[in-house]
Short mmCIF file of N, CA and C in Angstrom, two decimals:
data_model
loop_
_atom_site.label_atom_id
_atom_site.label_comp_id
_atom_site.label_asym_id
_atom_site.label_seq_id
_atom_site.Cartn_x
_atom_site.Cartn_y
_atom_site.Cartn_z
N LEU H 803 -33.28 6.85 6.68
CA LEU H 803 -33.05 6.07 5.53
C LEU H 803 -34.15 6.43 4.55
N ARG H 804 -33.76 6.98 3.31
CA ARG H 804 -34.79 7.52 2.39
C ARG H 804 -34.39 6.94 0.99
N ALA H 805 -35.41 6.78 0.13
CA ALA H 805 -35.19 6.30 -1.25
C ALA H 805 -36.27 6.95 -2.14
N ALA H 806 -35.89 7.17 -3.34
CA ALA H 806 -36.87 7.58 -4.39
C ALA H 806 -36.35 7.35 -5.77
N ARG H 807 -37.33 7.07 -6.71
CA ARG H 807 -36.93 6.86 -8.04
C ARG H 807 -36.79 8.23 -8.72
N ILE H 808 -35.72 8.39 -9.55
CA ILE H 808 -35.49 9.65 -10.20
C ILE H 808 -35.54 9.38 -11.73
N GLU H 809 -36.13 10.22 -12.49
CA GLU H 809 -36.00 10.12 -13.96
C GLU H 809 -35.13 11.31 -14.31
N TRP H 810 -34.06 10.93 -15.11
CA TRP H 810 -33.12 11.90 -15.53
C TRP H 810 -32.65 11.76 -16.91
N ARG H 811 -32.84 12.63 -17.81
CA ARG H 811 -32.47 12.56 -19.17
C ARG H 811 -31.33 13.68 -19.38
N PRO H 812 -30.36 13.30 -20.31
CA PRO H 812 -29.28 14.30 -20.52
C PRO H 812 -29.76 15.69 -20.89
N GLY H 813 -29.17 16.56 -20.26
CA GLY H 813 -29.52 18.01 -20.52
C GLY H 813 -30.84 18.53 -19.85
N GLU H 814 -31.36 17.67 -18.95
CA GLU H 814 -32.62 18.04 -18.27
C GLU H 814 -32.38 17.90 -16.76
N VAL H 815 -33.16 18.56 -15.98
CA VAL H 815 -33.12 18.45 -14.59
C VAL H 815 -33.92 17.20 -14.16
N GLY H 816 -33.34 16.45 -13.23
CA GLY H 816 -34.09 15.20 -12.86
C GLY H 816 -35.37 15.50 -12.19
N ARG H 817 -36.31 14.54 -12.15
CA ARG H 817 -37.61 14.70 -11.49
C ARG H 817 -37.91 13.43 -10.66
N LEU H 818 -38.56 13.67 -9.54
CA LEU H 818 -38.96 12.48 -8.81
C LEU H 818 -39.94 11.76 -9.55
N ALA H 819 -39.82 10.49 -9.62
CA ALA H 819 -40.75 9.59 -10.35
C ALA H 819 -41.52 8.76 -9.35
N SER H 820 -41.32 8.99 -8.02
CA SER H 820 -41.98 8.16 -6.98
C SER H 820 -42.02 9.08 -5.74
N PRO H 821 -42.95 8.75 -4.83
CA PRO H 821 -42.83 9.39 -3.48
C PRO H 821 -41.45 9.01 -2.82
N ILE H 822 -41.08 9.86 -1.90
CA ILE H 822 -39.88 9.61 -1.10
C ILE H 822 -40.27 8.66 0.07
N ALA H 823 -39.62 7.38 -0.07
CA ALA H 823 -39.92 6.42 0.98
C ALA H 823 -38.83 6.60 2.18
N SER H 824 -39.35 6.44 3.32
CA SER H 824 -38.39 6.62 4.50
C SER H 824 -38.72 5.60 5.60
N ARG H 825 -37.57 5.26 6.34
CA ARG H 825 -37.68 4.49 7.50
C ARG H 825 -36.60 4.94 8.54
N ARG H 826 -36.84 4.70 9.76
CA ARG H 826 -35.80 4.90 10.70
C ARG H 826 -34.64 3.91 10.39
N LEU H 827 -33.41 4.44 10.45
CA LEU H 827 -32.20 3.59 10.11
C LEU H 827 -32.02 2.55 11.32
N PRO H 828 -32.18 1.27 10.93
CA PRO H 828 -31.85 0.28 11.97
C PRO H 828 -30.45 0.39 12.53
N GLY H 829 -30.37 0.29 13.83
CA GLY H 829 -29.00 0.41 14.49
C GLY H 829 -28.64 1.88 14.73
N ALA H 830 -29.44 2.90 14.41
CA ALA H 830 -29.18 4.22 14.61
C ALA H 830 -29.12 4.62 16.16
N ALA H 831 -28.61 5.72 16.41
CA ALA H 831 -28.43 6.20 17.84
C ALA H 831 -29.81 6.09 18.53
N GLY H 832 -29.77 5.54 19.77
CA GLY H 832 -30.96 5.37 20.48
C GLY H 832 -31.69 4.07 20.27
N SER H 833 -31.23 3.22 19.34
CA SER H 833 -31.88 1.98 19.06
C SER H 833 -30.84 0.92 19.20
N PRO H 834 -31.29 -0.34 19.42
CA PRO H 834 -30.39 -1.48 19.73
C PRO H 834 -29.49 -1.74 18.44
N THR H 835 -28.35 -2.34 18.72
CA THR H 835 -27.49 -2.90 17.68
C THR H 835 -28.20 -3.94 16.90
N VAL H 836 -27.99 -3.89 15.64
CA VAL H 836 -28.58 -4.84 14.78
C VAL H 836 -27.49 -5.59 13.83
N ASP H 837 -27.92 -6.57 13.15
CA ASP H 837 -26.96 -7.17 12.22
C ASP H 837 -27.25 -6.68 10.79
N SER H 838 -26.35 -6.99 9.90
CA SER H 838 -26.51 -6.53 8.55
C SER H 838 -27.72 -6.85 7.92
N GLU H 839 -28.36 -8.02 8.15
CA GLU H 839 -29.58 -8.48 7.57
C GLU H 839 -30.66 -7.48 7.84
N ALA H 840 -30.81 -7.07 9.21
CA ALA H 840 -31.89 -6.19 9.58
C ALA H 840 -31.72 -4.77 8.94
N PHE H 841 -30.40 -4.40 8.90
CA PHE H 841 -30.03 -3.10 8.31
C PHE H 841 -30.44 -3.09 6.82
N PHE H 842 -30.07 -4.09 6.06
CA PHE H 842 -30.40 -4.18 4.63
C PHE H 842 -31.83 -4.47 4.37
N ASP H 843 -32.52 -5.18 5.24
CA ASP H 843 -34.01 -5.37 5.16
C ASP H 843 -34.72 -3.96 5.04
N ALA H 844 -34.31 -3.09 5.81
CA ALA H 844 -34.89 -1.75 5.76
C ALA H 844 -34.64 -1.04 4.41
N HIS H 845 -33.45 -1.29 3.88
CA HIS H 845 -33.15 -0.74 2.51
C HIS H 845 -34.06 -1.36 1.52
N VAL H 846 -34.33 -2.67 1.56
CA VAL H 846 -35.21 -3.30 0.65
C VAL H 846 -36.63 -2.68 0.77
N ASP H 847 -37.09 -2.48 1.93
CA ASP H 847 -38.39 -1.89 2.19
C ASP H 847 -38.51 -0.51 1.53
N VAL H 848 -37.55 0.37 1.70
CA VAL H 848 -37.65 1.72 1.06
C VAL H 848 -37.42 1.61 -0.44
N LEU H 849 -36.53 0.84 -0.92
CA LEU H 849 -36.48 0.58 -2.41
C LEU H 849 -37.72 0.10 -2.97
N SER H 850 -38.34 -0.88 -2.30
CA SER H 850 -39.63 -1.39 -2.80
C SER H 850 -40.77 -0.38 -2.83
N GLU H 851 -40.81 0.36 -1.72
CA GLU H 851 -41.82 1.42 -1.58
C GLU H 851 -41.60 2.53 -2.67
N ALA H 852 -40.33 2.82 -2.97
CA ALA H 852 -40.00 3.82 -3.99
C ALA H 852 -40.22 3.27 -5.43
N GLY H 853 -40.62 2.00 -5.60
CA GLY H 853 -40.91 1.48 -6.82
C GLY H 853 -39.64 0.91 -7.64
N ALA H 854 -38.59 0.62 -6.94
CA ALA H 854 -37.44 0.10 -7.61
C ALA H 854 -37.74 -1.17 -8.34
N ARG H 855 -37.12 -1.32 -9.56
CA ARG H 855 -37.43 -2.45 -10.49
C ARG H 855 -36.09 -3.17 -10.82
N ASP H 856 -36.21 -4.38 -11.22
CA ASP H 856 -35.06 -5.23 -11.61
C ASP H 856 -34.25 -4.36 -12.70
N GLY H 857 -32.91 -4.34 -12.49
CA GLY H 857 -32.03 -3.69 -13.41
C GLY H 857 -31.86 -2.15 -13.12
N ASP H 858 -32.60 -1.62 -12.19
CA ASP H 858 -32.43 -0.14 -11.88
C ASP H 858 -31.02 0.07 -11.32
N PRO H 859 -30.41 1.12 -11.86
CA PRO H 859 -29.10 1.53 -11.27
C PRO H 859 -29.42 2.21 -9.87
N VAL H 860 -28.51 2.28 -8.99
CA VAL H 860 -28.74 2.84 -7.69
C VAL H 860 -27.55 3.78 -7.36
N GLY H 861 -27.80 5.00 -7.04
CA GLY H 861 -26.88 5.92 -6.42
C GLY H 861 -27.16 5.79 -4.86
N TYR H 862 -26.20 5.26 -4.19
CA TYR H 862 -26.29 4.92 -2.83
C TYR H 862 -25.54 5.97 -1.97
N CYS H 863 -26.28 6.98 -1.44
CA CYS H 863 -25.60 8.07 -0.62
C CYS H 863 -25.40 7.43 0.66
N PHE H 864 -24.07 7.32 1.08
CA PHE H 864 -23.75 6.71 2.33
C PHE H 864 -22.75 7.52 3.05
N SER H 865 -23.24 8.14 4.09
CA SER H 865 -22.52 9.24 4.84
C SER H 865 -21.72 8.83 6.04
N TYR H 866 -20.85 7.87 5.85
CA TYR H 866 -20.02 7.28 6.88
C TYR H 866 -18.59 7.19 6.32
N PRO H 867 -17.60 7.07 7.12
CA PRO H 867 -16.27 7.04 6.62
C PRO H 867 -15.97 5.81 5.73
N ILE H 868 -15.77 6.03 4.49
CA ILE H 868 -15.61 4.90 3.58
C ILE H 868 -14.35 5.06 2.69
N THR H 869 -13.84 3.99 2.19
CA THR H 869 -12.76 4.02 1.17
C THR H 869 -13.45 3.75 -0.20
N SER H 870 -13.56 4.77 -1.04
CA SER H 870 -14.18 4.58 -2.37
C SER H 870 -13.22 3.72 -3.29
N ARG H 871 -13.88 2.94 -4.11
CA ARG H 871 -13.16 2.07 -5.00
C ARG H 871 -13.43 2.43 -6.42
N PRO H 872 -12.54 2.25 -7.31
CA PRO H 872 -12.72 2.59 -8.74
C PRO H 872 -13.98 2.00 -9.40
N ASP H 873 -14.45 0.84 -8.94
CA ASP H 873 -15.65 0.22 -9.43
C ASP H 873 -16.99 0.83 -9.00
N GLY H 874 -16.86 1.90 -8.19
CA GLY H 874 -18.04 2.55 -7.72
C GLY H 874 -18.61 2.12 -6.38
N ASP H 875 -18.00 1.02 -5.88
CA ASP H 875 -18.39 0.55 -4.52
C ASP H 875 -17.55 1.33 -3.54
N ALA H 876 -17.76 1.06 -2.31
CA ALA H 876 -17.03 1.72 -1.22
C ALA H 876 -16.98 0.74 0.02
N VAL H 877 -15.88 0.74 0.69
CA VAL H 877 -15.78 -0.12 1.88
C VAL H 877 -15.89 0.70 3.13
N LEU H 878 -16.75 0.32 4.03
CA LEU H 878 -17.04 1.04 5.25
C LEU H 878 -15.84 0.94 6.16
N ASN H 879 -15.28 2.03 6.51
CA ASN H 879 -14.14 2.01 7.49
C ASN H 879 -14.56 1.87 9.03
N THR H 880 -15.51 2.66 9.34
CA THR H 880 -16.05 2.56 10.66
C THR H 880 -17.36 3.21 10.69
N TRP H 881 -18.22 2.85 11.64
CA TRP H 881 -19.49 3.60 11.85
C TRP H 881 -19.22 4.80 12.70
N THR H 882 -20.01 5.83 12.49
CA THR H 882 -19.95 7.04 13.23
C THR H 882 -21.40 7.41 13.64
N LYS H 883 -21.64 8.56 14.30
CA LYS H 883 -22.96 9.04 14.65
C LYS H 883 -23.72 8.03 15.47
N GLU H 884 -23.09 7.26 16.28
CA GLU H 884 -23.63 6.25 17.17
C GLU H 884 -24.47 5.15 16.51
N VAL H 885 -24.17 4.92 15.22
CA VAL H 885 -24.79 3.75 14.45
C VAL H 885 -24.05 2.51 14.91
N ARG H 886 -24.86 1.47 15.09
CA ARG H 886 -24.33 0.13 15.51
C ARG H 886 -25.03 -0.91 14.73
N VAL H 887 -24.18 -1.41 13.71
CA VAL H 887 -24.64 -2.46 12.87
C VAL H 887 -23.50 -3.42 12.67
N ARG H 888 -23.68 -4.77 13.02
CA ARG H 888 -22.65 -5.72 12.92
C ARG H 888 -22.53 -6.28 11.49
N GLY H 889 -21.38 -6.55 11.09
CA GLY H 889 -21.14 -7.17 9.75
C GLY H 889 -20.99 -6.36 8.62
N VAL H 890 -20.81 -5.04 8.75
CA VAL H 890 -20.72 -4.18 7.57
C VAL H 890 -19.33 -3.67 7.54
N VAL H 891 -18.68 -3.20 8.62
CA VAL H 891 -17.37 -2.63 8.66
C VAL H 891 -16.39 -3.51 7.87
N GLY H 892 -15.62 -2.96 7.00
CA GLY H 892 -14.64 -3.73 6.23
C GLY H 892 -15.05 -4.40 4.97
N ASN H 893 -16.40 -4.10 4.61
CA ASN H 893 -17.09 -4.68 3.53
C ASN H 893 -17.56 -3.56 2.47
N GLY H 894 -17.62 -3.95 1.26
CA GLY H 894 -18.26 -3.09 0.23
C GLY H 894 -19.72 -2.99 0.43
N VAL H 895 -20.20 -1.78 0.86
CA VAL H 895 -21.59 -1.54 1.12
C VAL H 895 -22.50 -1.64 -0.14
N GLY H 896 -22.01 -1.31 -1.25
CA GLY H 896 -22.79 -1.43 -2.51
C GLY H 896 -22.92 -2.99 -2.82
N ARG H 897 -21.89 -3.74 -2.65
CA ARG H 897 -21.98 -5.24 -2.84
C ARG H 897 -22.97 -5.80 -1.91
N LEU H 898 -22.93 -5.33 -0.57
CA LEU H 898 -23.78 -6.00 0.40
C LEU H 898 -25.25 -5.65 0.07
N LEU H 899 -25.46 -4.41 -0.42
CA LEU H 899 -26.80 -3.96 -0.79
C LEU H 899 -27.33 -4.84 -1.88
N ARG H 900 -26.56 -5.01 -2.96
CA ARG H 900 -26.96 -5.75 -4.08
C ARG H 900 -27.24 -7.20 -3.77
N GLU H 901 -26.35 -7.73 -2.96
CA GLU H 901 -26.57 -9.16 -2.48
C GLU H 901 -27.80 -9.43 -1.64
N HIS H 902 -28.03 -8.46 -0.83
CA HIS H 902 -29.17 -8.62 0.08
C HIS H 902 -30.48 -8.41 -0.71
N THR H 903 -30.55 -7.40 -1.58
CA THR H 903 -31.78 -7.19 -2.39
C THR H 903 -31.92 -8.40 -3.31
N ALA H 904 -30.94 -8.94 -3.89
CA ALA H 904 -31.16 -10.16 -4.74
C ALA H 904 -31.78 -11.35 -3.94
N ARG H 905 -31.29 -11.49 -2.72
CA ARG H 905 -31.91 -12.63 -1.86
C ARG H 905 -33.36 -12.31 -1.57
N GLN H 906 -33.69 -11.02 -1.66
CA GLN H 906 -35.17 -10.70 -1.44
C GLN H 906 -35.93 -10.56 -2.67
N GLY H 907 -35.31 -10.90 -3.85
CA GLY H 907 -35.92 -11.07 -5.16
C GLY H 907 -35.84 -9.66 -6.02
N LEU H 908 -35.01 -8.80 -5.62
CA LEU H 908 -34.87 -7.50 -6.47
C LEU H 908 -33.46 -7.51 -7.01
N GLN H 909 -33.29 -7.64 -8.29
CA GLN H 909 -31.98 -7.63 -8.87
C GLN H 909 -31.63 -6.20 -9.38
N LEU H 910 -30.86 -5.48 -8.52
CA LEU H 910 -30.45 -4.12 -8.84
C LEU H 910 -29.48 -4.09 -9.99
N GLY H 911 -29.39 -3.02 -10.65
CA GLY H 911 -28.41 -2.75 -11.65
C GLY H 911 -27.11 -2.35 -10.87
N ARG H 912 -26.27 -1.61 -11.52
CA ARG H 912 -25.07 -1.01 -10.85
C ARG H 912 -25.43 -0.21 -9.65
N VAL H 913 -24.70 -0.39 -8.61
CA VAL H 913 -24.78 0.36 -7.36
C VAL H 913 -23.45 1.22 -7.31
N VAL H 914 -23.75 2.56 -7.19
CA VAL H 914 -22.52 3.52 -7.02
C VAL H 914 -22.69 4.08 -5.66
N VAL H 915 -21.67 3.98 -4.84
CA VAL H 915 -21.72 4.50 -3.46
C VAL H 915 -21.12 5.91 -3.42
N LEU H 916 -21.87 6.86 -2.90
CA LEU H 916 -21.38 8.23 -2.93
C LEU H 916 -21.50 8.83 -1.48
N ASN H 917 -20.63 9.63 -1.11
CA ASN H 917 -20.81 10.49 0.10
C ASN H 917 -21.89 11.53 -0.20
N ASP H 918 -22.57 12.00 0.86
CA ASP H 918 -23.70 13.00 0.52
C ASP H 918 -23.17 14.29 -0.15
N THR H 919 -21.96 14.64 0.16
CA THR H 919 -21.40 15.89 -0.35
C THR H 919 -21.05 15.74 -1.87
N ILE H 920 -20.58 14.56 -2.23
CA ILE H 920 -20.28 14.26 -3.59
C ILE H 920 -21.57 14.06 -4.48
N ALA H 921 -22.55 13.39 -3.82
CA ALA H 921 -23.83 13.25 -4.42
C ALA H 921 -24.38 14.64 -4.76
N THR H 922 -24.24 15.54 -3.83
CA THR H 922 -24.72 16.94 -4.07
C THR H 922 -24.02 17.63 -5.26
N LEU H 923 -22.62 17.42 -5.16
CA LEU H 923 -21.81 18.02 -6.20
C LEU H 923 -22.16 17.45 -7.61
N VAL H 924 -22.20 16.11 -7.67
CA VAL H 924 -22.64 15.52 -8.99
C VAL H 924 -23.92 15.93 -9.50
N GLY H 925 -25.05 15.85 -8.59
CA GLY H 925 -26.31 16.20 -9.05
C GLY H 925 -26.36 17.65 -9.48
N GLY H 926 -25.74 18.56 -8.76
CA GLY H 926 -25.71 19.98 -9.24
C GLY H 926 -25.00 20.22 -10.58
N SER H 927 -23.90 19.48 -10.75
CA SER H 927 -23.10 19.63 -11.91
C SER H 927 -23.74 19.10 -13.15
N LEU H 928 -24.76 18.25 -13.01
CA LEU H 928 -25.45 17.74 -14.15
C LEU H 928 -26.68 18.61 -14.59
N ALA H 929 -26.99 19.63 -13.85
CA ALA H 929 -28.09 20.46 -14.21
C ALA H 929 -27.79 21.21 -15.53
N PRO H 930 -28.70 21.58 -16.31
CA PRO H 930 -28.47 22.32 -17.55
C PRO H 930 -27.91 23.69 -17.33
N GLY H 931 -26.82 23.97 -18.04
CA GLY H 931 -26.20 25.32 -17.93
C GLY H 931 -25.14 25.43 -16.87
N VAL H 932 -24.91 24.44 -16.10
CA VAL H 932 -23.96 24.41 -15.06
C VAL H 932 -22.64 24.07 -15.59
N ILE H 933 -21.54 24.83 -15.18
CA ILE H 933 -20.16 24.54 -15.61
C ILE H 933 -19.58 23.71 -14.41
N PRO H 934 -19.43 22.36 -14.60
CA PRO H 934 -19.01 21.59 -13.38
C PRO H 934 -17.74 22.19 -12.63
N ALA H 935 -16.76 22.63 -13.37
CA ALA H 935 -15.50 23.14 -12.76
C ALA H 935 -15.76 24.26 -11.84
N ARG H 936 -16.99 24.95 -11.95
CA ARG H 936 -17.29 26.10 -11.15
C ARG H 936 -18.22 25.70 -10.12
N ASN H 937 -18.63 24.52 -9.90
CA ASN H 937 -19.67 24.01 -9.06
C ASN H 937 -19.11 23.41 -7.73
N VAL H 938 -19.75 23.55 -6.61
CA VAL H 938 -19.34 22.93 -5.42
C VAL H 938 -20.50 22.21 -4.84
N GLY H 939 -20.32 21.20 -4.00
CA GLY H 939 -21.36 20.48 -3.30
C GLY H 939 -21.24 20.93 -1.79
N LEU H 940 -22.34 21.33 -1.25
CA LEU H 940 -22.21 21.85 0.09
C LEU H 940 -23.24 21.12 1.01
N ILE H 941 -22.83 20.61 2.14
CA ILE H 941 -23.81 19.99 3.07
C ILE H 941 -23.83 20.87 4.29
N VAL H 942 -24.97 21.25 4.79
CA VAL H 942 -25.13 22.06 6.00
C VAL H 942 -26.29 21.40 6.70
N GLY H 943 -25.99 20.62 7.83
CA GLY H 943 -27.13 19.97 8.56
C GLY H 943 -26.64 19.76 9.95
N THR H 944 -26.50 18.42 10.26
CA THR H 944 -25.94 18.13 11.63
C THR H 944 -24.47 18.41 11.68
N GLY H 945 -23.89 18.58 10.46
CA GLY H 945 -22.50 18.93 10.28
C GLY H 945 -22.41 19.68 9.03
N THR H 946 -21.12 20.03 8.66
CA THR H 946 -20.88 20.67 7.35
C THR H 946 -19.86 19.93 6.60
N ASN H 947 -19.93 20.12 5.22
CA ASN H 947 -18.89 19.50 4.33
C ASN H 947 -19.01 20.12 3.00
N ILE H 948 -17.87 20.10 2.23
CA ILE H 948 -17.95 20.66 0.94
C ILE H 948 -17.07 19.82 -0.01
N GLY H 949 -17.44 19.81 -1.26
CA GLY H 949 -16.69 19.03 -2.32
C GLY H 949 -16.60 19.88 -3.57
N ALA H 950 -15.69 19.60 -4.30
CA ALA H 950 -15.40 20.26 -5.70
C ALA H 950 -14.81 19.38 -6.72
N TRP H 951 -14.80 19.72 -7.96
CA TRP H 951 -14.10 19.12 -8.91
C TRP H 951 -12.73 19.58 -9.01
N LEU H 952 -11.72 18.79 -8.95
CA LEU H 952 -10.27 19.13 -8.98
C LEU H 952 -9.61 18.46 -10.15
N PRO H 953 -8.51 19.05 -10.67
CA PRO H 953 -7.76 18.31 -11.68
C PRO H 953 -7.26 16.99 -11.19
N ALA H 954 -7.66 15.91 -11.81
CA ALA H 954 -7.31 14.54 -11.40
C ALA H 954 -5.81 14.32 -11.27
N GLY H 955 -5.03 14.99 -12.15
CA GLY H 955 -3.58 14.81 -12.09
C GLY H 955 -2.93 15.41 -10.81
N ASP H 956 -3.64 16.41 -10.17
CA ASP H 956 -3.18 16.97 -8.90
C ASP H 956 -3.42 16.14 -7.73
N ILE H 957 -4.19 15.05 -7.80
CA ILE H 957 -4.52 14.17 -6.63
C ILE H 957 -3.47 13.13 -6.54
N THR H 958 -2.36 13.43 -5.82
CA THR H 958 -1.18 12.52 -5.75
C THR H 958 -1.48 11.22 -5.26
N LYS H 959 -2.38 10.95 -4.48
CA LYS H 959 -2.61 9.54 -3.92
C LYS H 959 -3.21 8.67 -4.94
N LEU H 960 -3.64 9.14 -6.12
CA LEU H 960 -4.23 8.31 -7.04
C LEU H 960 -3.14 7.59 -7.98
N PRO H 961 -3.23 6.35 -8.24
CA PRO H 961 -2.32 5.71 -9.25
C PRO H 961 -2.76 6.25 -10.57
N ASP H 962 -1.72 6.27 -11.51
CA ASP H 962 -1.94 6.83 -12.76
C ASP H 962 -3.06 6.21 -13.59
N ASP H 963 -3.34 4.87 -13.44
CA ASP H 963 -4.43 4.19 -14.07
C ASP H 963 -5.80 4.58 -13.57
N GLU H 964 -5.94 5.15 -12.44
CA GLU H 964 -7.17 5.61 -11.86
C GLU H 964 -7.40 7.06 -12.36
N VAL H 965 -6.36 7.86 -12.54
CA VAL H 965 -6.61 9.21 -13.08
C VAL H 965 -7.18 9.26 -14.42
N SER H 966 -6.84 8.32 -15.22
CA SER H 966 -7.27 8.37 -16.68
C SER H 966 -8.80 8.23 -16.79
N GLY H 967 -9.52 7.65 -15.81
CA GLY H 967 -10.96 7.43 -15.95
C GLY H 967 -11.68 8.34 -15.02
N ALA H 968 -11.18 9.34 -14.47
CA ALA H 968 -11.79 10.09 -13.42
C ALA H 968 -12.69 11.23 -14.00
N GLY H 969 -13.72 11.47 -13.27
CA GLY H 969 -14.58 12.69 -13.37
C GLY H 969 -15.10 13.05 -14.76
N PHE H 970 -15.23 14.31 -15.08
CA PHE H 970 -15.84 14.81 -16.41
C PHE H 970 -14.63 14.65 -17.32
N GLY H 971 -14.72 13.62 -18.21
CA GLY H 971 -13.71 13.59 -19.28
C GLY H 971 -12.37 13.26 -18.80
N ALA H 972 -12.00 12.71 -17.77
CA ALA H 972 -10.71 12.37 -17.29
C ALA H 972 -9.84 13.48 -16.89
N SER H 973 -10.32 14.77 -16.91
CA SER H 973 -9.47 15.87 -16.53
C SER H 973 -9.89 16.25 -15.05
N ALA H 974 -10.99 15.93 -14.54
CA ALA H 974 -11.37 16.35 -13.16
C ALA H 974 -12.02 15.18 -12.38
N MET H 975 -11.81 15.31 -11.05
CA MET H 975 -12.32 14.24 -10.17
C MET H 975 -13.13 14.98 -9.03
N ALA H 976 -14.21 14.41 -8.61
CA ALA H 976 -14.92 14.91 -7.42
C ALA H 976 -14.14 14.61 -6.21
N VAL H 977 -13.86 15.65 -5.38
CA VAL H 977 -13.10 15.56 -4.19
C VAL H 977 -13.94 16.00 -2.97
N ASN H 978 -14.05 15.19 -2.01
CA ASN H 978 -14.72 15.48 -0.73
C ASN H 978 -13.70 15.97 0.28
N PHE H 979 -13.90 17.23 0.65
CA PHE H 979 -12.84 17.87 1.57
C PHE H 979 -12.98 17.49 3.00
N GLU H 980 -14.13 16.80 3.35
CA GLU H 980 -14.43 16.56 4.78
C GLU H 980 -14.04 17.74 5.65
N SER H 981 -14.47 18.89 5.24
CA SER H 981 -14.17 20.15 6.00
C SER H 981 -14.80 20.11 7.37
N GLY H 982 -15.86 19.40 7.57
CA GLY H 982 -16.54 19.29 8.91
C GLY H 982 -15.52 18.72 10.00
N ALA H 983 -14.54 18.03 9.50
CA ALA H 983 -13.65 17.38 10.42
C ALA H 983 -12.50 18.24 10.87
N PHE H 984 -12.37 19.42 10.14
CA PHE H 984 -11.22 20.40 10.45
C PHE H 984 -11.48 21.09 11.81
#
């Protein structure tokens, strides 16, 4: 579990504005099952150590099977990678993070939940001089995955009202291929 504050201005490359804070993920493989309180307590610790302030927006990179929602939150479908945390499956993880941090005295701004591949794609696409339509996000680690911007109108599972607000200017949407599962 890692967190850092990033300063990012339009047309510039983002920069670290804090040290990278890290903790072992509660409930991770090799550790006992925990409840959501212990899980999100560790999140509060890393956010605090990274200097999070009231009102800060949060990009929450969450690398487990989720159903993304148009409001930026995502519902956890199931844990993988031998993670065992009670009380999170079936819930919006961004909402749970905001609620838990608020109980601990930190009022986060908007929380947007992203898969690691999409976070890589979006971060790279915002760099100066990059043409988003020609950019991909690639993860190579304990597994592999790739994402790219695709025409939103070609994503048949999306209702028409969701297509109109997608991606860069409504014409493209970030798509996670989950290629590691093939």
